[in-house]
Tab-separated table of C-alpha atoms in Angstrom:
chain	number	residue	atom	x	y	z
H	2	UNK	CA	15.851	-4.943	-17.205
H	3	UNK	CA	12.481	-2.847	-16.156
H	4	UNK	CA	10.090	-5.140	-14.211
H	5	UNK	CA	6.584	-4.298	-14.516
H	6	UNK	CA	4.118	-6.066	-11.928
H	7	UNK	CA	0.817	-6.197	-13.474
H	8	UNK	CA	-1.801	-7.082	-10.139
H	9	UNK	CA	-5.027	-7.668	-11.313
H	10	UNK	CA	-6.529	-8.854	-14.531
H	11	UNK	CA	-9.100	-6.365	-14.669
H	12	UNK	CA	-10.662	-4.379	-17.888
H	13	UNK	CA	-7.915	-1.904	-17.714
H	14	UNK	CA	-4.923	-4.346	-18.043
H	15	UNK	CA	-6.869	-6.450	-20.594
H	16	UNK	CA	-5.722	-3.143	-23.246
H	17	UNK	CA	-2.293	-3.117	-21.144
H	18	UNK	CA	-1.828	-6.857	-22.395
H	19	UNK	CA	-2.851	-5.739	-25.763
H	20	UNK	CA	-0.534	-3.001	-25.925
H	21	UNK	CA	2.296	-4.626	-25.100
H	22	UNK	CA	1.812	-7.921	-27.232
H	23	UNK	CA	2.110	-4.871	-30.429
H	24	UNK	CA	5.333	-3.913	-29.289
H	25	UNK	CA	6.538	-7.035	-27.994
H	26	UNK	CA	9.764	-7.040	-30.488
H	27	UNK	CA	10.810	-4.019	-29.166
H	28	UNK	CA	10.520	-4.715	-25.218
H	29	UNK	CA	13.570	-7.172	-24.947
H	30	UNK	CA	14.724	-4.963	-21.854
H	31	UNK	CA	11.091	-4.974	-20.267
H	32	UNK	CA	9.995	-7.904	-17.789
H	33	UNK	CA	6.099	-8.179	-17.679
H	34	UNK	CA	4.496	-9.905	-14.853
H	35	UNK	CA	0.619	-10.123	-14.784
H	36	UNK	CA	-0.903	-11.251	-11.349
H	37	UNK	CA	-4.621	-12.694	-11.108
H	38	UNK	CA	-6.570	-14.313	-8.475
H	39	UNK	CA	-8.294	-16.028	-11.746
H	40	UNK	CA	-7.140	-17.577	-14.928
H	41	UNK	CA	-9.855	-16.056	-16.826
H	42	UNK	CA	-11.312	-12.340	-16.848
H	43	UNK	CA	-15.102	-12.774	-15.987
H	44	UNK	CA	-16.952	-9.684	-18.046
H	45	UNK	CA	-18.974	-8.312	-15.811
H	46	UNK	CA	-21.229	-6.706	-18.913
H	47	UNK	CA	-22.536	-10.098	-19.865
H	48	UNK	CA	-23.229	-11.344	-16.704
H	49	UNK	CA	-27.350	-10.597	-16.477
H	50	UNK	CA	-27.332	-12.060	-20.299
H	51	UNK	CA	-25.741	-14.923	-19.155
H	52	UNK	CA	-28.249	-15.405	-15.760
H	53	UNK	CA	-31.010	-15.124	-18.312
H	54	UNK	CA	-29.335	-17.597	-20.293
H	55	UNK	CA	-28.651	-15.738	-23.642
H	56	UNK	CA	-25.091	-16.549	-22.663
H	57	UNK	CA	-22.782	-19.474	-21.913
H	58	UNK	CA	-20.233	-18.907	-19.594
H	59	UNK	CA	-17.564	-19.650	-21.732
H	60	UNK	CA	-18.684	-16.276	-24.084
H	61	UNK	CA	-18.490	-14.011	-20.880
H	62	UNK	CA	-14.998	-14.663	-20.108
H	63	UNK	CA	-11.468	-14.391	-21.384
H	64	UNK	CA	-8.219	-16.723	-20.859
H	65	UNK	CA	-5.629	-14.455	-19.397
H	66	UNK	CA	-3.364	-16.731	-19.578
H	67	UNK	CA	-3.280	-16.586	-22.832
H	68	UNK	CA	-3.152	-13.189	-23.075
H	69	UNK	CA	-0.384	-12.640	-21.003
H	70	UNK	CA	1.556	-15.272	-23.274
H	71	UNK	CA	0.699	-13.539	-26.496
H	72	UNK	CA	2.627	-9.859	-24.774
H	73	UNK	CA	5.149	-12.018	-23.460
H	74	UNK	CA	4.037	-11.722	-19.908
H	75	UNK	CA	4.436	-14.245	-17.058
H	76	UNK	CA	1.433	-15.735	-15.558
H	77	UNK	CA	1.057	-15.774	-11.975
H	78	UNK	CA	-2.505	-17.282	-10.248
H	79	UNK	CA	-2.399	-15.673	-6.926
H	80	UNK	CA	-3.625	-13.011	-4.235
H	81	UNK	CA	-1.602	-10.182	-3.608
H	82	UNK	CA	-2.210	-9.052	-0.335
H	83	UNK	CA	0.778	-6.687	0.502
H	84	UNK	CA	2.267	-4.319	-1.694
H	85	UNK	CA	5.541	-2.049	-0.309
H	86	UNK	CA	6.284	0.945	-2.484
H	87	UNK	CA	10.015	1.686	-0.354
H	88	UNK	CA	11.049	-1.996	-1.065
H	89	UNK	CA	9.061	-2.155	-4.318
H	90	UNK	CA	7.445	-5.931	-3.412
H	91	UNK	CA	4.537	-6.941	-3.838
H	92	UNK	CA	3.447	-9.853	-1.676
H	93	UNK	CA	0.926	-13.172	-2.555
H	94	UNK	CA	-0.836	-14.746	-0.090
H	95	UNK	CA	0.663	-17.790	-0.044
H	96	UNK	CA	4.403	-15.825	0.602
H	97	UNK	CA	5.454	-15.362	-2.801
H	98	UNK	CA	6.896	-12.272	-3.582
H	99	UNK	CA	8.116	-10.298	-6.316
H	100	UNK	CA	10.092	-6.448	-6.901
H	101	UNK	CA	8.983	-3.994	-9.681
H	102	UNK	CA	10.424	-0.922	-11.073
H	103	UNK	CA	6.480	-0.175	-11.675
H	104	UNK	CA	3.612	-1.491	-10.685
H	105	UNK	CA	0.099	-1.430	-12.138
H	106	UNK	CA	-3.210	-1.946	-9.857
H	107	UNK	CA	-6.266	-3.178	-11.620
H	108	UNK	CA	-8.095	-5.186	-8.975
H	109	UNK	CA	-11.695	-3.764	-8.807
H	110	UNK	CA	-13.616	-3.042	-5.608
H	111	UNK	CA	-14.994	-5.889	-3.369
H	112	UNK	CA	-18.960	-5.495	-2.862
H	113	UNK	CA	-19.939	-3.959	0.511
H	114	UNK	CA	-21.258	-6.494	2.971
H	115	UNK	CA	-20.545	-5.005	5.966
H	116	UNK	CA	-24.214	-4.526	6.654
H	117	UNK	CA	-25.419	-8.090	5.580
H	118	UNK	CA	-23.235	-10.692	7.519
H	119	UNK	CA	-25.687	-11.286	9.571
H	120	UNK	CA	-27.840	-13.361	7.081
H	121	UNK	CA	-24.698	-15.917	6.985
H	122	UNK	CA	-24.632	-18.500	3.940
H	123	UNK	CA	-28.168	-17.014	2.999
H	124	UNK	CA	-26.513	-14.197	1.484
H	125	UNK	CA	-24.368	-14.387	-1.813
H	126	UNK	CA	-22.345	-11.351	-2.729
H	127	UNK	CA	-21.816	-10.426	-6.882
H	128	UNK	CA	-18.429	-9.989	-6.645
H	129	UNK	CA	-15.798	-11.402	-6.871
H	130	UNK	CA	-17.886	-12.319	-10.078
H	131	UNK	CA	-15.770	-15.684	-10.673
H	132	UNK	CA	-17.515	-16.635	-7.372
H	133	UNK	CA	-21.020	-15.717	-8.398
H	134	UNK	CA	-20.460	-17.876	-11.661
H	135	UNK	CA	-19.460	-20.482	-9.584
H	136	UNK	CA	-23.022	-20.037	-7.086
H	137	UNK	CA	-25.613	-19.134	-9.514
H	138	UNK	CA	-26.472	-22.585	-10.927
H	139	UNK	CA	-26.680	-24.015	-7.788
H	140	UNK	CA	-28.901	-20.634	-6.650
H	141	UNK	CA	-31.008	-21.483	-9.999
H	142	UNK	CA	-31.604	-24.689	-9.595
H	143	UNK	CA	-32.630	-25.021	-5.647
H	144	UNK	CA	-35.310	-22.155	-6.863
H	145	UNK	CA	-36.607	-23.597	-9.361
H	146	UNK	CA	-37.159	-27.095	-7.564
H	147	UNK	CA	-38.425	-25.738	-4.340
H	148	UNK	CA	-42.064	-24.641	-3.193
H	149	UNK	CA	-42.496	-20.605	-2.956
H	150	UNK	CA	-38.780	-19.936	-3.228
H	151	UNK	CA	-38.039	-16.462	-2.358
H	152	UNK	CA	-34.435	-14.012	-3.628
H	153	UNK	CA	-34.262	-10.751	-2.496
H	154	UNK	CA	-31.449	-8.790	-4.539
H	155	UNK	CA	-29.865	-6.005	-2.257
H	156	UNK	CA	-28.812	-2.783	-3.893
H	157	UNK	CA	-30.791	-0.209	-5.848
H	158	UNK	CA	-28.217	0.591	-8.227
H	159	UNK	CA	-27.673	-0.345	-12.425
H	160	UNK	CA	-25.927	-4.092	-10.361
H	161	UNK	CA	-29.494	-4.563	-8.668
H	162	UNK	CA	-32.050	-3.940	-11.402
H	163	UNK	CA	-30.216	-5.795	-14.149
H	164	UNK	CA	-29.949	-8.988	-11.799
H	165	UNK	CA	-33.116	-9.146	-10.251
H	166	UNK	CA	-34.503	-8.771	-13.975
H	167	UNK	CA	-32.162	-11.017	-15.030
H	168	UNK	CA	-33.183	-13.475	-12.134
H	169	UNK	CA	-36.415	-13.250	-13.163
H	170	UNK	CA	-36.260	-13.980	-16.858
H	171	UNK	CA	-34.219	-16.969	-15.885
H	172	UNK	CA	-36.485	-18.580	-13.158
H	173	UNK	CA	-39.997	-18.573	-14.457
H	174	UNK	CA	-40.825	-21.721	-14.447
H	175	UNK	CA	-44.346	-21.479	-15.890
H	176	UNK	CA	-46.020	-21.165	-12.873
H	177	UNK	CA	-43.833	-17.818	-11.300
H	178	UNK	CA	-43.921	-19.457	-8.294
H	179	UNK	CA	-40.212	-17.834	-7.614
H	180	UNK	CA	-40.694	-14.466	-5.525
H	181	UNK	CA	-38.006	-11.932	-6.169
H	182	UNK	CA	-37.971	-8.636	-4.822
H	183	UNK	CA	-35.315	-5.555	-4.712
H	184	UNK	CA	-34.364	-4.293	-1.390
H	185	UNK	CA	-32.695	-0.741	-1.817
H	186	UNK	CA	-32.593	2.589	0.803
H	187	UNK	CA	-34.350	5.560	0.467
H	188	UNK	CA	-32.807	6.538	-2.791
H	189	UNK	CA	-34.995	4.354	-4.311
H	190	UNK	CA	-33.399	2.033	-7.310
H	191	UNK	CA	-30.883	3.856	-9.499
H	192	UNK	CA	-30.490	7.249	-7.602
H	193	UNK	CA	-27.641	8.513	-9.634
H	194	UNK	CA	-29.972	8.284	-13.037
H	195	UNK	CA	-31.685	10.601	-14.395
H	196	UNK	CA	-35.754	11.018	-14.078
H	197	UNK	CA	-36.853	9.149	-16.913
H	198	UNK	CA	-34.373	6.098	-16.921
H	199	UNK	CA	-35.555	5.544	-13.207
H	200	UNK	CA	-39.027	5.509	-14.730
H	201	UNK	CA	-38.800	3.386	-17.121
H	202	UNK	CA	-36.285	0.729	-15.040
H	203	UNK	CA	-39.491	0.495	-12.240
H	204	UNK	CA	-41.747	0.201	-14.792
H	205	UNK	CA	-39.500	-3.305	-16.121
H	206	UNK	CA	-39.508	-4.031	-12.685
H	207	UNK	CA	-43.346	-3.947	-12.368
H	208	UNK	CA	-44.151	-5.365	-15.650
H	209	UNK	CA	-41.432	-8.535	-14.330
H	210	UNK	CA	-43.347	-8.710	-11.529
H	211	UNK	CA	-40.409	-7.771	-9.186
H	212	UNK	CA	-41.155	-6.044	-6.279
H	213	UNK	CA	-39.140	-3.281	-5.007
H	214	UNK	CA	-38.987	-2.253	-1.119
H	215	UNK	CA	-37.646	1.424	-0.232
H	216	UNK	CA	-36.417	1.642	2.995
H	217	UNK	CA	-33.166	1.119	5.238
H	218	UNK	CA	-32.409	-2.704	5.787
H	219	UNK	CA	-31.163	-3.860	9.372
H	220	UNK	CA	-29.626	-7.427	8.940
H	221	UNK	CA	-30.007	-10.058	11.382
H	222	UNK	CA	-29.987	-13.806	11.679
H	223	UNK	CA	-33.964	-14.132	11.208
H	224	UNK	CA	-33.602	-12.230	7.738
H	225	UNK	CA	-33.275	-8.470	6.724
H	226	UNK	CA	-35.381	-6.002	8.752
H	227	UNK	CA	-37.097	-3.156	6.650
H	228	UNK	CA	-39.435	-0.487	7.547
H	229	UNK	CA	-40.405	-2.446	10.950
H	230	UNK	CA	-40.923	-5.290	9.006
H	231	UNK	CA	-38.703	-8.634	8.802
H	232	UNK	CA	-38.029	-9.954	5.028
H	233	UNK	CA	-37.302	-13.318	4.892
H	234	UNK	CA	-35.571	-15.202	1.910
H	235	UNK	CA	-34.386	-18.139	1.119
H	236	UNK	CA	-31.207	-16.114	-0.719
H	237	UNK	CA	-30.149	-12.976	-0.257
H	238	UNK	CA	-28.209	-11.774	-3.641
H	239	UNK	CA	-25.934	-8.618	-2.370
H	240	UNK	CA	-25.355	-5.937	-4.688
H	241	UNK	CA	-25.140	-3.063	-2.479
H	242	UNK	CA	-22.065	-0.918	-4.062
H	243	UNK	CA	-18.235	-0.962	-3.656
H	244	UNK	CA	-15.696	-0.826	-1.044
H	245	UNK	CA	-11.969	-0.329	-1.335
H	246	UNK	CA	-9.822	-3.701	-0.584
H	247	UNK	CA	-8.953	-3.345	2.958
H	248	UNK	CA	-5.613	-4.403	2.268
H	249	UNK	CA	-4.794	-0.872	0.925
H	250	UNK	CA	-4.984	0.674	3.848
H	251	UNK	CA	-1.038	-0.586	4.858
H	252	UNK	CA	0.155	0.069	1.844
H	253	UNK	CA	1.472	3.812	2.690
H	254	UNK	CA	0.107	5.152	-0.681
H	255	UNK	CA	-1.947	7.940	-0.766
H	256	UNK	CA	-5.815	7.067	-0.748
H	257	UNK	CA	-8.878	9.155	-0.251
H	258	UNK	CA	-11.227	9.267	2.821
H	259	UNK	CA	-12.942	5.805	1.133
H	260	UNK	CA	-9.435	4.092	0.825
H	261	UNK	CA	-9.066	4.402	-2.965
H	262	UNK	CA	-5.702	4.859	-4.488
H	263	UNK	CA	-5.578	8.406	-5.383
H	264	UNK	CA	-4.316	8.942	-8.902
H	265	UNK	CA	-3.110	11.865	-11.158
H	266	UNK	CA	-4.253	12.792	-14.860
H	267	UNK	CA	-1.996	9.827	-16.114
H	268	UNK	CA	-2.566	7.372	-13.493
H	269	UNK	CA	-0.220	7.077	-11.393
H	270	UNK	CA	-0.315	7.033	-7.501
H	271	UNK	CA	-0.044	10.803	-6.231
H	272	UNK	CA	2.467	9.763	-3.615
H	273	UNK	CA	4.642	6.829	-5.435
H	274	UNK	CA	4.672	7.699	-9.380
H	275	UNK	CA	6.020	4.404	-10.246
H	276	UNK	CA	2.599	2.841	-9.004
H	277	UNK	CA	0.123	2.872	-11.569
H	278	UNK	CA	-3.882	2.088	-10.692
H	279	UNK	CA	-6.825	2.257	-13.147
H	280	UNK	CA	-10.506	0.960	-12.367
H	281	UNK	CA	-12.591	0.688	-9.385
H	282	UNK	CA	-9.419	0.858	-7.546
H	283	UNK	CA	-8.731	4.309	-7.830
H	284	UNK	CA	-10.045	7.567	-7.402
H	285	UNK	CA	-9.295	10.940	-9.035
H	286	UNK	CA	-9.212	14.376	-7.283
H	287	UNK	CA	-8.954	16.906	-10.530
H	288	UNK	CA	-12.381	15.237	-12.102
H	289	UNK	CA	-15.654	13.805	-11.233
H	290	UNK	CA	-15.685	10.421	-12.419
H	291	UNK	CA	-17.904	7.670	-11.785
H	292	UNK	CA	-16.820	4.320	-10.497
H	293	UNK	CA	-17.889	2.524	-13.665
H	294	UNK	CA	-16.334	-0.235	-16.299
H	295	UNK	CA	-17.127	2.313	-18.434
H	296	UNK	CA	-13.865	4.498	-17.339
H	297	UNK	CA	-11.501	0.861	-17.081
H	298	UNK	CA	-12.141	0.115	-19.901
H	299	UNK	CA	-10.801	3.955	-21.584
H	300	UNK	CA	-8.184	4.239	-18.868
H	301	UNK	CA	-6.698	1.080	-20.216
H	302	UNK	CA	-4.826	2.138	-23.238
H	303	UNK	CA	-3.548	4.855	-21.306
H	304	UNK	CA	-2.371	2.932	-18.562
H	305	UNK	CA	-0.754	0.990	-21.410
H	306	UNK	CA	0.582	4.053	-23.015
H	307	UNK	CA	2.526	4.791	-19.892
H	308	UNK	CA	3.883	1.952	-18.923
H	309	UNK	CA	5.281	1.289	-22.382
H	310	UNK	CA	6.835	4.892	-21.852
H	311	UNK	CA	8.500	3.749	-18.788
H	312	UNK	CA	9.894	1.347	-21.085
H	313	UNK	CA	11.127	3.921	-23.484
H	314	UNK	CA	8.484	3.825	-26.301
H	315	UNK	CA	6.344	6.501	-27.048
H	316	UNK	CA	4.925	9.177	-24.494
H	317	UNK	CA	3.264	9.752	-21.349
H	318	UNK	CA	-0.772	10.623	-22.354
H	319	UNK	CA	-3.035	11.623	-20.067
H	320	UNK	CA	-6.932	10.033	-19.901
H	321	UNK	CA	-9.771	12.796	-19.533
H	322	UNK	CA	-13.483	11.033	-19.401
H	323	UNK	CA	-15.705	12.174	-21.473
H	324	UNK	CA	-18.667	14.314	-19.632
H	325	UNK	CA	-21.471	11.203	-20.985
H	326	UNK	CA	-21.048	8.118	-21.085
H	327	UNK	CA	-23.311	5.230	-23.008
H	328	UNK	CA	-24.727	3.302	-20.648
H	329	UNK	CA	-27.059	-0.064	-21.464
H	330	UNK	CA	-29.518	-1.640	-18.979
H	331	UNK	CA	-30.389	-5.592	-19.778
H	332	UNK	CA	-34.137	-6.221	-18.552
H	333	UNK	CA	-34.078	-10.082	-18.580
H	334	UNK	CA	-35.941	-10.656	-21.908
H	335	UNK	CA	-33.194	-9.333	-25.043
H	336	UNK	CA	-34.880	-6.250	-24.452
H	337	UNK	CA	-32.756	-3.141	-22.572
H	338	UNK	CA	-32.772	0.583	-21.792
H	339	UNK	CA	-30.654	3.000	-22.879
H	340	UNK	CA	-29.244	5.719	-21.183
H	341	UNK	CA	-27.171	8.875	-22.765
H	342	UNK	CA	-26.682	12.172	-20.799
H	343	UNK	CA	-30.375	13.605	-20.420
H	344	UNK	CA	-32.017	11.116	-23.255
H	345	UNK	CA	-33.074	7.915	-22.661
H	346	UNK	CA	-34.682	4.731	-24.827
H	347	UNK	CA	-35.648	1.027	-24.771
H	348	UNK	CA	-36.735	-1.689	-26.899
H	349	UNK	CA	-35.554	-5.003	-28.329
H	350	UNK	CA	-32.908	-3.028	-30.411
H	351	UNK	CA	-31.272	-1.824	-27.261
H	352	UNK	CA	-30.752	-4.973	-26.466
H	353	UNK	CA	-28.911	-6.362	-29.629
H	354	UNK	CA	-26.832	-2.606	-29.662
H	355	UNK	CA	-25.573	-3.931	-25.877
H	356	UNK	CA	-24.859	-7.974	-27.497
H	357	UNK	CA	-22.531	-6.134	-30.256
H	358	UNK	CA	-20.746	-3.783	-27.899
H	359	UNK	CA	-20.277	-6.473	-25.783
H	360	UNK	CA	-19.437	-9.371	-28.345
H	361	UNK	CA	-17.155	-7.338	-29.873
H	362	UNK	CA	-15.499	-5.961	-26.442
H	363	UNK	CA	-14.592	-9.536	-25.313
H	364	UNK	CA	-13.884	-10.855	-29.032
H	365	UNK	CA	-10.846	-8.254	-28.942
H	366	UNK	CA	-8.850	-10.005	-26.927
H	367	UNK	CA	-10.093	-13.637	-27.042
């Protein structure tokens, strides 16, 4: 019997799932184990429409366990927190623990904070997302009741504009007496973008009435100092890029200077080949590639692909990204930007392209 330790039910093992619910009648000497902290995926594409309230929460999300039961998986809710690729065990937090013959990581990246614990319960990281679901009414709502509420979103990148757009569709409350404003460093909001998405994101921005301040942020218990200058809010929304779970660190695999698992063409760990990582989780050293959904969500069926070769059907693949990705910003209103290589668009059709990508993307495996 090969055991297979899914850990994470991220976009990646969503097409493992898939894969293996196919060829389910031929896997009778394959274990499947799929490990999530939650029993439902939380799509991170939907989440502005769902802040602007296009969206109920029960469209941006998909039952894992269910999923897992339709491949013939066993469904574990838990935290693994130790993984040992000499034993082959990984280890829940609460002591349970489990042996593989292969292992596949697909846990995403935790949102930096480092900088911004000194704001305390003012500040209200993004991820994990099935948190944030959990917050945001509660975020809405004290807003929208109080006096001169003030959010400042931290981050400057694709995360940052969509929310605090997002925010802003959602809390006009006829008098836009809710300030929100977008804190970001001197790279100004979506560095990595090219010229004339940038434009036309700050010109959303301005036309939303959002308020973007350039400059590094120094957090402390009176608020977030910029540019000399103390901002005070009554929430801080953190969306200020990824970091590697610390926890990787003692695994003994091989991880780059940011603590990424390193990974190979078919992705698998360059020091243990029998551990398998796709996502925000891993990094690759033979190709630039962003750390994007965008890449989970094509690494998945090769992730899949492999580990039903470990199993003995078809063949090893290998995933190469494609040099451009699609990319689609959500500006609050159903209105979006588009971005592709060099070329660039918006309108209200942008908008309803993004609804049927993403639609159909959770639809498959719902």
């Amino acid at each position: 019997m090969t055991t297979i330790v899914l850990v994470g039910g991220g976009h990646a093992h969503l097409s493992v799932l898939r894969m293996f619910e196919h060829y389910r009648g031929a896997l009778a000497g394959c274990k499947l184990v799929l490990i999530s902290q939650n029993r439902a995926h939380f799509y991170s594409g939907m989440l502005p429409g769902w802040i602007a309230g296009h969206y109920r929460q029960s469209q941006c999300q998909i039952d894992l366990h269910t999923l897992a039961s339709r491949a013939g998986a066993t469904f574990i809710v838990g935290t693994v927190e130790r993984l040992d690729p000499v034993a082959k065990t990984v280890t829940m937090a609460d002591g349970r623990a489990l042996t593989f013959d292969h292992v596949s990581l697909d846990i995403g990246s935790d949102t930096d904070v480092r900088q911004l614990t000194q704001l305390g319960d003012r500040m209200t990281a993004v991820k994990p997302l099935g948190r944030f679901f959990d917050a945001w009414p509660d975020i809405a709502t004290a807003a929208l009741q109080a006096a001169n509420y003030r959010l400042a979103i931290v981050g400057g990148g694709a995360a940052a504009v969509e929310l605090a757009l997002a925010c802003r569709h959602a809390l006009r409350n006829g008098h836009d007496t809710v300030g929100i404003q977008v804190v970001t460093d001197q790279g100004g909001v979506l560095a990595s973008f090219t010229q004339s998405v940038r434009r036309r994101a700050v010109e959303r921005l301005a036309v939303a009435g959002v308020k973007v301040v350039v400059g590094p942020g120094v957090a402390t218990s009176d608020g977030l100092q910029v540019n000399n200058t103390t901002l005070n809010a009554d929430r801080f929304l953190a969306a200020t890029g990824a970091r590697a779970p610390g926890w990787l660190r003692s695994t003994g695999l091989r991880l780059n200077d940011d603590g990424y698992v390193l990974v190979d063409a078919y992705h698998r760990s360059l020091s243990h080949p029998d551990i398998y990582a796709a996502g925000d989780v891993c990094a690759r050293q033979d190709v630039a590639m962003a750390r994007s959904g965008v890449h989970a969500v094509h690494a998945g069926p090769v992730v899949g692909a492999n580990l039903l070769a470990e199993c003995g059907i078809g063949q090893a693949v290998t995933y190469v990204p494609k040099r451009r990705s699609l990319y689609i910003l959500a500006c609050g209103p159903k209105y979006a930007i588009v971005s592709w290589g060099p070329l660039s668009a918006q309108g209200r059709w942008a908008w309803y392209l993004k609804d049927i990508i993403d639609r159909r993307f959770v639809g498959r495996f719902s």
